[in-house]
Amino acid sequence: MGTCSYPIPLYDCNGICLADSDSDGVCNELEVPGCSDLGACNFNAAATDPGICSYPNVGYTCSGDCISDTDQDGVCDGWEIVG
C-alpha cells in the first residue's frame, strides 16, 4: 500500500477537499459567501456559497434611477400623475 504526502493543502491524495461541509466541491476554507443571482444588485461572480441578494425597487435600477422617465422630470413614467 502506498502513502500520500498531501501535495496540495486542503485536499487529499485524490484531489478531494478534506473539509467540504456542503458537498459542493469547494473546500470550506475557500468558500466565498455572496449573491450568485446575475439579476441582483449585489451579484458576486466569485460567490461559491449562497448569500443574501438585493434587488431594486420596481421601476428603478440598482442605483435608484428610473428605468423609464420619458419627460426627464425625475418621476418614473409608471408613477406619473396626469393633470
Short mmCIF file of C-alpha atoms in Angstrom, two decimals:
data_model
loop_
_atom_site.label_atom_id
_atom_site.label_comp_id
_atom_site.label_asym_id
_atom_site.label_seq_id
_atom_site.Cartn_x
_atom_site.Cartn_y
_atom_site.Cartn_z
CA MET A 1 0.00 0.00 0.00
CA GLY A 2 1.33 3.46 -0.94
CA THR A 3 1.47 6.58 1.11
CA CYS A 4 0.06 10.01 0.44
CA SER A 5 2.02 13.20 1.05
CA TYR A 6 -0.86 15.68 0.57
CA PRO A 7 0.68 17.56 -2.35
CA ILE A 8 -1.87 20.41 -2.24
CA PRO A 9 -3.01 21.84 1.12
CA LEU A 10 -6.71 21.26 1.92
CA TYR A 11 -7.01 18.28 -0.45
CA ASP A 12 -6.44 14.54 -0.09
CA CYS A 13 -4.34 12.44 -2.46
CA ASN A 14 -7.29 12.16 -4.87
CA GLY A 15 -7.81 15.93 -5.08
CA ILE A 16 -10.89 15.88 -2.88
CA CYS A 17 -11.37 18.53 -0.19
CA LEU A 18 -10.51 17.37 3.30
CA ALA A 19 -13.33 19.60 4.64
CA ASP A 20 -16.38 20.31 2.44
CA SER A 21 -19.40 20.53 4.75
CA ASP A 22 -21.90 21.42 2.00
CA SER A 23 -20.54 18.87 -0.53
CA ASP A 24 -20.25 21.41 -3.35
CA GLY A 25 -16.66 20.55 -4.26
CA VAL A 26 -15.28 23.77 -2.76
CA CYS A 27 -13.23 23.37 0.41
CA ASN A 28 -14.71 25.12 3.45
CA GLU A 29 -11.66 27.37 3.72
CA LEU A 30 -12.10 28.54 0.11
CA GLU A 31 -15.85 29.25 0.18
CA VAL A 32 -16.87 32.79 -0.85
CA PRO A 33 -20.28 33.82 0.50
CA GLY A 34 -22.32 36.12 -1.69
CA CYS A 35 -25.20 36.54 -4.08
CA SER A 36 -24.97 34.39 -7.20
CA ASP A 37 -28.10 35.74 -8.94
CA LEU A 38 -26.97 37.65 -12.03
CA GLY A 39 -30.07 39.87 -11.84
CA ALA A 40 -29.36 41.09 -8.30
CA CYS A 41 -27.78 44.43 -7.44
CA ASN A 42 -25.10 42.75 -5.33
CA PHE A 43 -24.22 39.90 -7.73
CA ASN A 44 -20.81 38.39 -6.95
CA ALA A 45 -19.32 36.26 -9.73
CA ALA A 46 -16.84 34.75 -7.24
CA ALA A 47 -19.55 33.54 -4.83
CA THR A 48 -19.49 29.82 -4.09
CA ASP A 49 -21.78 29.80 -1.06
CA PRO A 50 -25.31 31.26 -1.11
CA GLY A 51 -25.67 34.73 0.33
CA ILE A 52 -28.40 37.32 0.59
CA CYS A 53 -29.29 39.01 -2.70
CA SER A 54 -30.70 42.53 -3.01
CA TYR A 55 -32.89 43.78 -5.83
CA PRO A 56 -34.01 47.24 -6.97
CA ASN A 57 -37.50 48.53 -6.25
CA VAL A 58 -39.99 48.05 -9.10
CA GLY A 59 -39.42 50.64 -11.82
CA TYR A 60 -35.89 51.53 -10.69
CA THR A 61 -32.32 50.44 -11.43
CA CYS A 62 -29.93 49.27 -8.71
CA SER A 63 -28.56 52.82 -8.47
CA GLY A 64 -32.06 54.19 -7.79
CA ASP A 65 -32.67 55.73 -11.21
CA CYS A 66 -36.00 55.38 -13.05
CA ILE A 67 -35.97 52.67 -15.68
CA SER A 68 -38.26 54.85 -17.78
CA ASP A 69 -38.65 58.63 -17.39
CA THR A 70 -39.65 59.87 -20.85
CA ASP A 71 -40.07 63.54 -19.84
CA GLN A 72 -36.92 63.53 -17.67
CA ASP A 73 -38.68 65.07 -14.66
CA GLY A 74 -37.34 62.59 -12.12
CA VAL A 75 -40.69 60.81 -11.78
CA CYS A 76 -40.78 57.37 -13.31
CA ASP A 77 -43.32 57.01 -16.12
CA GLY A 78 -45.26 54.39 -14.16
CA TRP A 79 -45.77 56.83 -11.27
CA GLU A 80 -46.68 59.96 -13.30
CA ILE A 81 -50.00 61.61 -12.45
CA VAL A 82 -51.64 63.28 -15.43
CA GLY A 83 -53.17 66.67 -14.83
#
